[in-house]
Coordinates of C-alpha atoms and ligand atoms in Angstrom, one line a residue:
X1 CA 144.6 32.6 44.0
X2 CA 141.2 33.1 42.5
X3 CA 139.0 35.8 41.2
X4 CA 135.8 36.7 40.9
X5 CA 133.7 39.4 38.8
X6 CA 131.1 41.0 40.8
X7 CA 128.9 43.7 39.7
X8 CA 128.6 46.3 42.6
X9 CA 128.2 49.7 43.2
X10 CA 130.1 51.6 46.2
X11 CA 126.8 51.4 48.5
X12 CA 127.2 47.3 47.6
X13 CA 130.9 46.6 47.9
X14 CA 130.4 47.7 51.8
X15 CA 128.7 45.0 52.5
X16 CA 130.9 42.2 50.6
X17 CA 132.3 39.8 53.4
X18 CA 136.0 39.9 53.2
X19 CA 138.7 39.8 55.1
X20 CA 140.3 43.7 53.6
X21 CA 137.9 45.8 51.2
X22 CA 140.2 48.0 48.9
X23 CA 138.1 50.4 47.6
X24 CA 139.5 52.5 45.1
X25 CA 138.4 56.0 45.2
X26 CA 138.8 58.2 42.0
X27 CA 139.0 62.2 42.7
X28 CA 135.1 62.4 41.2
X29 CA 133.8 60.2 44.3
X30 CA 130.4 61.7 45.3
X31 CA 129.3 60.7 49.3
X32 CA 126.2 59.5 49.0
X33 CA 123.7 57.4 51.7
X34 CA 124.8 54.3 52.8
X35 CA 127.2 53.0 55.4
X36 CA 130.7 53.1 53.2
X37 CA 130.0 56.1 51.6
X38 CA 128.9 58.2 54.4
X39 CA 132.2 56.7 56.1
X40 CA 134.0 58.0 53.2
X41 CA 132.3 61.2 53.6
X42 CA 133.4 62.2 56.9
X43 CA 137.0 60.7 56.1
X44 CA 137.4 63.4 53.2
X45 CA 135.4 65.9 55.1
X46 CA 137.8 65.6 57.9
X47 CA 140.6 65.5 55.4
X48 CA 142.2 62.3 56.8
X49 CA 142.4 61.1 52.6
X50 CA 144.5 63.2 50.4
X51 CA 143.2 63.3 46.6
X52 CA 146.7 61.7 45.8
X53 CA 146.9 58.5 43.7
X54 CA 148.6 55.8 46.4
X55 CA 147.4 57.7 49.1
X56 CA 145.5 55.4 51.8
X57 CA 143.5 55.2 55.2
X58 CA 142.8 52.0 56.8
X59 CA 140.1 51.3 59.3
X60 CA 139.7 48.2 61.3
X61 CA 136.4 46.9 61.6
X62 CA 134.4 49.3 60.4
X63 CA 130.7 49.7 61.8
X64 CA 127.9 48.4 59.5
X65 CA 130.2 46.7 56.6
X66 CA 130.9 43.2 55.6
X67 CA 134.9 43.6 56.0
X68 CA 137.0 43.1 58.6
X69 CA 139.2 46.1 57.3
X70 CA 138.4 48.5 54.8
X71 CA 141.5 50.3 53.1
X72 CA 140.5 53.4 50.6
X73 CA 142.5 53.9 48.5
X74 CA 142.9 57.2 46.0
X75 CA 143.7 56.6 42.5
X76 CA 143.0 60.1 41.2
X77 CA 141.6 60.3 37.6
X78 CA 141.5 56.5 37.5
X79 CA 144.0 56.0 34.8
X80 CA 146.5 52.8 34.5
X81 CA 149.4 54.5 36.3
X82 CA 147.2 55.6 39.6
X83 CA 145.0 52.2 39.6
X84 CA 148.8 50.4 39.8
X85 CA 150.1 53.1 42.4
X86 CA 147.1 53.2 44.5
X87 CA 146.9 49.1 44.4
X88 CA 150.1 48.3 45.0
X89 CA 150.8 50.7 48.0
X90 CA 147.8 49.3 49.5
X91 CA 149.1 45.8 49.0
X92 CA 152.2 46.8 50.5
X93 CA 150.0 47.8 53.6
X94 CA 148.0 45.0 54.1
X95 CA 150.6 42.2 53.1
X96 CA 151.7 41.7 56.7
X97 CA 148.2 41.0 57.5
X98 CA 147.8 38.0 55.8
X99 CA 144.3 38.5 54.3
X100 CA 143.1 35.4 52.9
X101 CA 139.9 36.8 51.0
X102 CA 140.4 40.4 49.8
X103 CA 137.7 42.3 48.0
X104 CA 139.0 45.1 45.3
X105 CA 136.4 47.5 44.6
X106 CA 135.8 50.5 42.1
X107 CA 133.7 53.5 43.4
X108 CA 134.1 54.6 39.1
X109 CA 133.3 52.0 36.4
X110 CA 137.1 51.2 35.5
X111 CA 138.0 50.5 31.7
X112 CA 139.3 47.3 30.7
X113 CA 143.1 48.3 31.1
X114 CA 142.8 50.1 34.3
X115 CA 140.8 46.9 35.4
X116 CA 143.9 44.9 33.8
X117 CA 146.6 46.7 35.7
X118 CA 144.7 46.3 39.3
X119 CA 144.3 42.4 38.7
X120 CA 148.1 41.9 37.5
X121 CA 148.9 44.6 40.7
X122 CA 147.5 42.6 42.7
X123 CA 149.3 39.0 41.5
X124 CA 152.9 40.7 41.7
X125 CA 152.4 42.1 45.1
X126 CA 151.3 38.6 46.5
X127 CA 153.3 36.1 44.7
X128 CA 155.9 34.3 46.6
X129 CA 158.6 32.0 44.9
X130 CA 158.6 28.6 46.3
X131 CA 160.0 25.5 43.9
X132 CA 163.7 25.3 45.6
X133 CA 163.1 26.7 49.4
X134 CA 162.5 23.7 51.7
X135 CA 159.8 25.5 53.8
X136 CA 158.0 27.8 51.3
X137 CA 155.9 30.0 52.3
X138 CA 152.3 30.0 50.8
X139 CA 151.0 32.7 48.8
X140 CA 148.0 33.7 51.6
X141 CA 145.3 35.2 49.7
X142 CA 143.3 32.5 48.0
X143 CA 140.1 34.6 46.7
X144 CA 140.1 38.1 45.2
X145 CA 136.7 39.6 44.7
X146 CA 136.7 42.2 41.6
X147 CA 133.8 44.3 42.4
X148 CA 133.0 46.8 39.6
X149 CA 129.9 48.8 38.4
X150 CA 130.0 47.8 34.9
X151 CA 130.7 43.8 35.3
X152 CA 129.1 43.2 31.7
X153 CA 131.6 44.8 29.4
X154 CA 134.3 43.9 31.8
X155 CA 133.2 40.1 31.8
X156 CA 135.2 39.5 28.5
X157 CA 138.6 42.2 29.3
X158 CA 138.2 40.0 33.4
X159 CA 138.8 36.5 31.3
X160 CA 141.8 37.9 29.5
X161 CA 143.5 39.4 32.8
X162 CA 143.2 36.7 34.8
X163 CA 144.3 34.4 31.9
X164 CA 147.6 37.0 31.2
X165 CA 148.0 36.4 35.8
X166 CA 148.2 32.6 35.4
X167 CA 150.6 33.4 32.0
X168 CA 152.7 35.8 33.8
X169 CA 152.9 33.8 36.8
X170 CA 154.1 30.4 34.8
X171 CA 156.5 32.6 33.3
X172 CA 157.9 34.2 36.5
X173 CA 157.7 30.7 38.1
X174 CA 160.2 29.4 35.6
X175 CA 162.4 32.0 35.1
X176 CA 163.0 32.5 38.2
X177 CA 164.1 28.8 39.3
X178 CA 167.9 28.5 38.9
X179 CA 169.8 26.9 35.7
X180 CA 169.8 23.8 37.1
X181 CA 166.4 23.3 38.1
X182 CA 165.5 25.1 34.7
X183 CA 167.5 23.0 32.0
X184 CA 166.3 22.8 28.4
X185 CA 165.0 19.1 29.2
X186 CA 162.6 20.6 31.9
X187 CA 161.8 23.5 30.0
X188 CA 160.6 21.1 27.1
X189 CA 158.8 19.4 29.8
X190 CA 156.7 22.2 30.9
X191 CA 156.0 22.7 27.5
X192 CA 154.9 19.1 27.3
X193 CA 152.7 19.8 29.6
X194 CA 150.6 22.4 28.5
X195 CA 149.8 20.6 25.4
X196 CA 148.1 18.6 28.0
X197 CA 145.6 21.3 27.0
X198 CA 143.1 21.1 24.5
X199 CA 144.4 22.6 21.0
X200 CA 147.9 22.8 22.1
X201 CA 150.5 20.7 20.4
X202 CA 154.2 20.3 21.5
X203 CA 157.2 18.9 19.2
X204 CA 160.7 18.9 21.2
X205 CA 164.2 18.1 19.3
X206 CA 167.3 16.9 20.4
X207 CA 170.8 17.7 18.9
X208 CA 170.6 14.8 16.2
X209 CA 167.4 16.5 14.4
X210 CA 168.7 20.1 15.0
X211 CA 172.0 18.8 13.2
X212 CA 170.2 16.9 10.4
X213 CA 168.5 20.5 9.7
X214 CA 171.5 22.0 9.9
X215 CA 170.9 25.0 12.5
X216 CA 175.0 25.4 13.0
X217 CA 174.6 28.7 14.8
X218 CA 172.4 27.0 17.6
X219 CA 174.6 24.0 17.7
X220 CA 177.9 26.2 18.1
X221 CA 176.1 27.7 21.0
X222 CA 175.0 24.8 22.5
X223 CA 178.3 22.8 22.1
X224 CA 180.4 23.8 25.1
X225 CA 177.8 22.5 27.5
X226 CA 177.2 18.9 28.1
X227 CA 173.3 19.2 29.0
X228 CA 171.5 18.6 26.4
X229 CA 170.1 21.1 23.7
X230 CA 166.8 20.8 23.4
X231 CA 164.0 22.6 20.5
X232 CA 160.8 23.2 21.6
X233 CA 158.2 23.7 18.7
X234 CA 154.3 24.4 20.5
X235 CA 151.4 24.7 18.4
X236 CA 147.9 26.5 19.3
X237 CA 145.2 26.1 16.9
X238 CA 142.0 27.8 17.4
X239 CA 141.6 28.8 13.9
X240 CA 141.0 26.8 10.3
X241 CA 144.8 25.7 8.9
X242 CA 144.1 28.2 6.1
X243 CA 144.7 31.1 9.1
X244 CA 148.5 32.2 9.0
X245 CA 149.7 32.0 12.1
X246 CA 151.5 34.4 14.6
X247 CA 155.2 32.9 15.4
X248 CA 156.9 33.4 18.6
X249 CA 160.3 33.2 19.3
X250 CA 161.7 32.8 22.7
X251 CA 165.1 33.3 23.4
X252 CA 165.9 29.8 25.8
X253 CA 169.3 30.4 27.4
X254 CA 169.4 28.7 30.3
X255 CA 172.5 29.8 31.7
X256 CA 174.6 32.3 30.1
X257 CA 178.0 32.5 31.6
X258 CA 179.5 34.2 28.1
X259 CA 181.2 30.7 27.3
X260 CA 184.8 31.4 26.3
X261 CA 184.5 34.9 25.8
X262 CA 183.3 34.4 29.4
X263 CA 181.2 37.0 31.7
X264 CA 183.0 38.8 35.3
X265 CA 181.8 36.8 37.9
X266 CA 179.7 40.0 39.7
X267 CA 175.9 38.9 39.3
X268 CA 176.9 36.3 37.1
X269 CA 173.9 34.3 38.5
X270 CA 171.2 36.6 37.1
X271 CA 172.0 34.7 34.0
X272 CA 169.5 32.4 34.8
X273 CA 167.1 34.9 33.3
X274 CA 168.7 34.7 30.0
X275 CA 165.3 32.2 29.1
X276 CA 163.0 35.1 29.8
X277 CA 161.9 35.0 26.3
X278 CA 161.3 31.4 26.2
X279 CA 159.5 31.7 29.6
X280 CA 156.9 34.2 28.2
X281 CA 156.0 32.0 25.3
X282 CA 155.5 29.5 28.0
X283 CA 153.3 31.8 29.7
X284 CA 151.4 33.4 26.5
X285 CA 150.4 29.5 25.9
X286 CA 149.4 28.8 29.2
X287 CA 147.1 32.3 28.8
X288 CA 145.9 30.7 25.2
X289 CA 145.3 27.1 27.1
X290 CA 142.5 28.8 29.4
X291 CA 141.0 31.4 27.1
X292 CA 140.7 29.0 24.1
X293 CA 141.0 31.6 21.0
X294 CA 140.4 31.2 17.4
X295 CA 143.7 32.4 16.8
X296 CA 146.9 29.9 15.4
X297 CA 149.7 30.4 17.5
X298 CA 153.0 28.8 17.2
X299 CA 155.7 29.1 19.7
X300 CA 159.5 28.2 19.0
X301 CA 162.2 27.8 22.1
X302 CA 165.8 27.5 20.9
X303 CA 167.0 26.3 24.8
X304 CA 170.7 25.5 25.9
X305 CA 173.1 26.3 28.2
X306 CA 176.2 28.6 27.2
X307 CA 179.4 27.6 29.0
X308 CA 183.1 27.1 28.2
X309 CA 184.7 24.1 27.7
X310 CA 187.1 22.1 26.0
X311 CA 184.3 21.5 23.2
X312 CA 182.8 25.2 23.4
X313 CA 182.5 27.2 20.2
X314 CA 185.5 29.9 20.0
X315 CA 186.2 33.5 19.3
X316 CA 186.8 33.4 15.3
X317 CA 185.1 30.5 14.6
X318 CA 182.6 30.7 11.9
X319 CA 179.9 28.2 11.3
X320 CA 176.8 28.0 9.0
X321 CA 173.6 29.2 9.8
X322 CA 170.0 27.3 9.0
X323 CA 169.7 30.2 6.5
X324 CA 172.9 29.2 4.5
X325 CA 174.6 32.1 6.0
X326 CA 177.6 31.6 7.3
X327 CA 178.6 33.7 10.5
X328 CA 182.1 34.8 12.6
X329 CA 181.6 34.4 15.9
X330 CA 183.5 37.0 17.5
X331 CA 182.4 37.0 21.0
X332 CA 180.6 33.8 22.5
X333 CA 179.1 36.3 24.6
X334 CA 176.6 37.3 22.0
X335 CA 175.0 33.4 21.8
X336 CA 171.2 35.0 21.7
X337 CA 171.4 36.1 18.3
X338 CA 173.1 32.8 17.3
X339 CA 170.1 30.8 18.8
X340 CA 167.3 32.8 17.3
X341 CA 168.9 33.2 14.1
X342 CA 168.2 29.8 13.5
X343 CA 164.9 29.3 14.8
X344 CA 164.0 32.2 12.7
X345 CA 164.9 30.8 9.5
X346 CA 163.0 27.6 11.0
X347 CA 160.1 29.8 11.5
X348 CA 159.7 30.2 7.6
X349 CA 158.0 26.6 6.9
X350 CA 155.0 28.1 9.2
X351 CA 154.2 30.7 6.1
X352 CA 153.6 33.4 9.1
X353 CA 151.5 36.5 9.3
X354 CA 154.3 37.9 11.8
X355 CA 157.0 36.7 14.0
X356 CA 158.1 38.3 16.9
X357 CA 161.3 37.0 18.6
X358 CA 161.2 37.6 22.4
X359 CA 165.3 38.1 23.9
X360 CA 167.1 38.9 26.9
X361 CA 169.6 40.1 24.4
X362 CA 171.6 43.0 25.0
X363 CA 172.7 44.9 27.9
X364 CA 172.7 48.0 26.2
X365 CA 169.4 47.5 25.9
X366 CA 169.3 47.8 29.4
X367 CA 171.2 51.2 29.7
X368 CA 168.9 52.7 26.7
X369 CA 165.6 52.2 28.0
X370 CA 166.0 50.8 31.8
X371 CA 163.2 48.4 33.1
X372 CA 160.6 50.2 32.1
X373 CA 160.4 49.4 28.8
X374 CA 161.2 46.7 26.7
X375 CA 162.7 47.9 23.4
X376 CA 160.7 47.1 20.0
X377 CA 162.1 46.6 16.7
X378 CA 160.6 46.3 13.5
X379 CA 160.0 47.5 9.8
X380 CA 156.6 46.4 9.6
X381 CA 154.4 49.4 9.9
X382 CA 151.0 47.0 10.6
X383 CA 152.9 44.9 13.3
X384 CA 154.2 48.4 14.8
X385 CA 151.2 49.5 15.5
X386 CA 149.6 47.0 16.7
X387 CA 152.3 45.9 19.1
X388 CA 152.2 49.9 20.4
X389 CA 148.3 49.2 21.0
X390 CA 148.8 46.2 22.5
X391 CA 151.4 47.4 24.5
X392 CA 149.5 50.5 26.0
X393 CA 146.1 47.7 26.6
X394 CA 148.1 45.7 28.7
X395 CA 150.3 48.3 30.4
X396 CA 153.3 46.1 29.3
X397 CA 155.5 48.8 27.7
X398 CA 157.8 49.0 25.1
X399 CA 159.4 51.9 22.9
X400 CA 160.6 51.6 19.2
X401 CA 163.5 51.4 18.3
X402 CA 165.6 51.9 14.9
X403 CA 166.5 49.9 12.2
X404 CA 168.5 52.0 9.5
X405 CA 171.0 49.9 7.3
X406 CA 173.8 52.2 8.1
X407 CA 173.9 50.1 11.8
X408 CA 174.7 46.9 9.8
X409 CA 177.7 48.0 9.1
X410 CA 179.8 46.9 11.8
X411 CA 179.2 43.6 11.6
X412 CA 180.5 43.1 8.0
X413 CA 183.7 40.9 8.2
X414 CA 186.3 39.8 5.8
X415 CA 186.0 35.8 7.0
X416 CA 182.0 35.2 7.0
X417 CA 178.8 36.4 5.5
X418 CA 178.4 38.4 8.7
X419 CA 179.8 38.8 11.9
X420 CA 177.9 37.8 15.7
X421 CA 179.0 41.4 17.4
X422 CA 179.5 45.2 16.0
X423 CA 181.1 47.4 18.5
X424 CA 179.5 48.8 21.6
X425 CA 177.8 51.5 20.5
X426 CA 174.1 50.8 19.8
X427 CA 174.6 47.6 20.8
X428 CA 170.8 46.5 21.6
X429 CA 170.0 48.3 17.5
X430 CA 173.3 46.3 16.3
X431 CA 171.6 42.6 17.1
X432 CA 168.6 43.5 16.0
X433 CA 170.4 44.3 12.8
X434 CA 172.2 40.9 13.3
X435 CA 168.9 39.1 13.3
X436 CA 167.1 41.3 10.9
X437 CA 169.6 39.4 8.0
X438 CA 167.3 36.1 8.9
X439 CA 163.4 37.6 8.5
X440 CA 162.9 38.8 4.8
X441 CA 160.4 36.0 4.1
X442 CA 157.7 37.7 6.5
X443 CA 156.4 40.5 8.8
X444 CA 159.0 40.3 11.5
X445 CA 159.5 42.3 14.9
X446 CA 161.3 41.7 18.1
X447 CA 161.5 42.2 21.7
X448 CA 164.9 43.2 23.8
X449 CA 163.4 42.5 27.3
X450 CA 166.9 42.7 29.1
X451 CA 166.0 45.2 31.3
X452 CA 162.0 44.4 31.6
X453 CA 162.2 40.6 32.0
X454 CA 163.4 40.9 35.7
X455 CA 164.6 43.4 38.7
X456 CA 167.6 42.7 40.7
X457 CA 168.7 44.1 43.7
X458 CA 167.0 43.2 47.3
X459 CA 163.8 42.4 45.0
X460 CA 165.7 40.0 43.0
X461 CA 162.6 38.6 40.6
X462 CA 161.4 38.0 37.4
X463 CA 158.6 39.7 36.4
X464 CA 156.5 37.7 34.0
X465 CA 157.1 40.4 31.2
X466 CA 156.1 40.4 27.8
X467 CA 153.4 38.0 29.0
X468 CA 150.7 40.6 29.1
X469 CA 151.9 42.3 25.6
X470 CA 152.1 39.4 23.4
X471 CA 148.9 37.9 25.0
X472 CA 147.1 41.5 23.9
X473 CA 149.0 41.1 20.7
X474 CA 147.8 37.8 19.6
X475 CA 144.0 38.4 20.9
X476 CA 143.8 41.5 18.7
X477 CA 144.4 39.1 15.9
X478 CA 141.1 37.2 16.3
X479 CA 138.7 38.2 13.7
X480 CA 135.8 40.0 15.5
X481 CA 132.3 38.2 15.5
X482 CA 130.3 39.4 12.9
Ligands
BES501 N1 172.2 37.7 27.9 C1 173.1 38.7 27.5 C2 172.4 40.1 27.6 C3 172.2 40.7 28.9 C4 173.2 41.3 29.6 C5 170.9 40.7 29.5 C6 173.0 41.9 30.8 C7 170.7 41.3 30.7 C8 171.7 41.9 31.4 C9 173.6 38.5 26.1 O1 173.7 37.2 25.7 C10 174.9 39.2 26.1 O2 175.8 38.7 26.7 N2 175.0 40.2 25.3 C11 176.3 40.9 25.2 C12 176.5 41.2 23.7 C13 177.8 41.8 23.4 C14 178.9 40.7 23.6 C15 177.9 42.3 22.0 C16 176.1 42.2 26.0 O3 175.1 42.8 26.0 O4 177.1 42.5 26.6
MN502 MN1 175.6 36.4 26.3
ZN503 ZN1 172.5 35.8 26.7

């Protein structure tokens, strides 16, 4: 799927050629003289279009305009939350229809994140899965047309957007292939490939270099499977070496069954998604790959499988941390912290101006904040803030969350420096505590997307979150021109 910037007015966008012509109608639309608009006119004269935001009317080939079917579509004051309303119920409409060129068209000169939530709308509601079905269906609509008023200032925000779709999409494409067509060894592929791209760089370990580091905590995880562990280190340099860079952290669980302190088998399967994290840093450096910033990114992806076995890691076994810290494992269920722990720690050498560790980690993270949004921890008032900004830009939400010292204490233990699991209350603030223990050396803030990264249910899907975030994040880093 492609798209295209255009720079039209509402008299303009009625004559684009197109198969469907969404034109987005904010509650300040004035008729005026030309074909759509008088069109419009009479519609709202007639009140046949409610001044709702999602509310639609669609008319099949309209007289003296370029489409074959023009939807309006109200999106009330024009905001994020009504552009995504409006879009998507019209993309719920037409989607039968199979349109194969679509033009989306403001009547009002959209800001960049209203512009940004109609373009990712837009992707979600057309993407189809396809890497294990045997007859896939083909995503049908192969050009959208973006026609807005103001296509000047918008040319740079349009880059970004459709960089964050192709991001978001890589991401959703691998998290939502099952464990065993997404094992470490293909996720180090994929990232293989993108430093295909010019200024990328990809490093992959296997267990004998993680061991000669020493990263026990990933190893312990890792040792009940018998597919191999893998460490994916990628690199993106747009800047001088002298420019700190950003690290990433993604969570790469391929498969979390709970290993020995094992999972009930109910939905066990959504486990798959337990490599959301590591599937958005795939996706932010895909998004980096096309937009070329001069920004130093570097992405790390801890990736195994958790399983039991005769060889898996046990309740009360303790093991030593990259950091020197040695650590009970309690519960093999709680394997995310034990993973990013290490790659943490491994994140020091980089001399980093943040890290932000990206996890499908808790499930009361899921039951404190929903899907909505993804929960944000950190003690870094700079990095706060400009995670909230970047979070309201790109419409990917997230909330903060607390970090006082009195929730460590649950997880002090009388047999290790610190234990994997406190108890169940504040679970999703306990393992941020958890991982908290192995950041001191830098700015450091992290991401529980457990209830963002994917839906289940009859719309069983990832959803390419924190793409769209951390991609706003890291491009609010680049130094503006002078
Ligand atoms: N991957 C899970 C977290 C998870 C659970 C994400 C449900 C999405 C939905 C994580 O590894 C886990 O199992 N966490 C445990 C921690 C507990 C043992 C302290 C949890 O949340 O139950
Ligand atoms: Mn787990
Ligand atoms: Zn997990």
């Amino acid at each position: 799927m492609n798209f295209e910037l255009l720079n039209l007015d509402a008299a303009q966008a009625g004559h684009e050629k197109c198969d469907v012509l969404l034109m987005l109608l904010a509650s300040t639309f004035k008729a005026a003289r030309n074909p759509l608009a008088t069109l419009i006119g009479k519609a709202l004269k007639a009140g046949d279009l409610a001044d709702k935001p999602g509310s639609l009317l669609d008319i099949y080939r309209p007289a003296d305009l370029g489409c074959a079917r023009l939807v309006l579509v109200r999106v009330g004051d024009g905001k994020c939350a009504n552009v995504r309303k409006g879009v998507s119920a019209a993309m719920a409409l037409i989607k039968a229809a199979k349109p194969k060129q679509v033009a989306l068209c403001f009547d009002q000169a959209p800001d960049s994140a209203s512009l940004h939530v109609a373009l990712t709308t837009v992707a979600e509601a057309s993407y189809v899965y396809a890497s294990t079905l045997s007859k896939a269906e083909a995503r049908t609509i192969a050009l959208v047309k973006v026609g807005v008023p103001n296509s000047t200032e918008l040319a740079t925000p349009f880059a970004q957007s459709v960089a964050a779709v192709r991001g978001i999409e890589l991401a959703k494409e691998w998290a939502n292939r099952p464990a065993n067509h997404a094992t470490p060894s293909h996720l180090a592929r994929a990232a293989q490939a993108l430093a295909k791209s010019p200024r990328i760089k990809c490093e992959v370990m296997g267990r004998k270099e993680v061991e000669k580091l020493g990263m026990g905590a990933f190893l312990a995880v890792a040792q009940g499977s018998a597919e191999p562990l893998k460490f994916i280190e990628l690199h993106y340099r747009g800047a001088p070496k002298s420019t700190p860079p950003v690290v990433l952290v993604g969570k790469g669980i391929t498969f979390d069954s709970g290993g020995i302190s094992i999972k009930p088998a109910a939905e066990m399967d959504e486990m798959k998604y337990d490599m959301c994290g590591a599937a958005s840093v795939l996706g932010v450096f895909k998004a980096l790959a096309e937009l070329q910033p001069e920004i130093n990114v570097v992405g790390l992806i801890p990736a195994c499988e958790n399983l039991p076995g005769s060889r898996a890691v046990k309740p009360g076994d303790v093991v030593t941390s990259l950091s020197g810290q040695t650590i009970e494992i309690l519960n093999t269920d709680a394997e995310g912290r034990l993973v990013l722990c290490d790659a943490l720690t491994y994140a020091e050498r980089f001399k980093p101006q943040a890290v932000l560790d990206i996890a499908t980690l808790t499930g009361a993270c899921v039951i404190a904040l929903g899907g909505v949004r993804s929960g944000f921890f950190s003690g870094d008032a700079a990095l706060s803030a400009a995670v909230a900004q970047a979070s309201e830009s790109s419409q990917d939400l997230c909330w903060p969350m607390p970090l006082d010292d009195d929730y460590a204490e649950g997880l002090k233990t009388s047999f290790a420096d610190v234990a994997n699991v406190a108890g169940r209350p504040g679970g999703a603030i306990t393992a941020a505590k958890f991982l908290q223990r192995f950041t001191s050396k830098y700015p450091w803030g992290h991401l529980d997307i457990a209830g963002s990264a994917w839906k289940s249910g009859t719309a069983k899907g990832a959803t390419g979150r924190p793409v769209g975030l951390l991609l706003h994040y890291v491009l609010s880093l680049q130094t503006p021109a002078a």
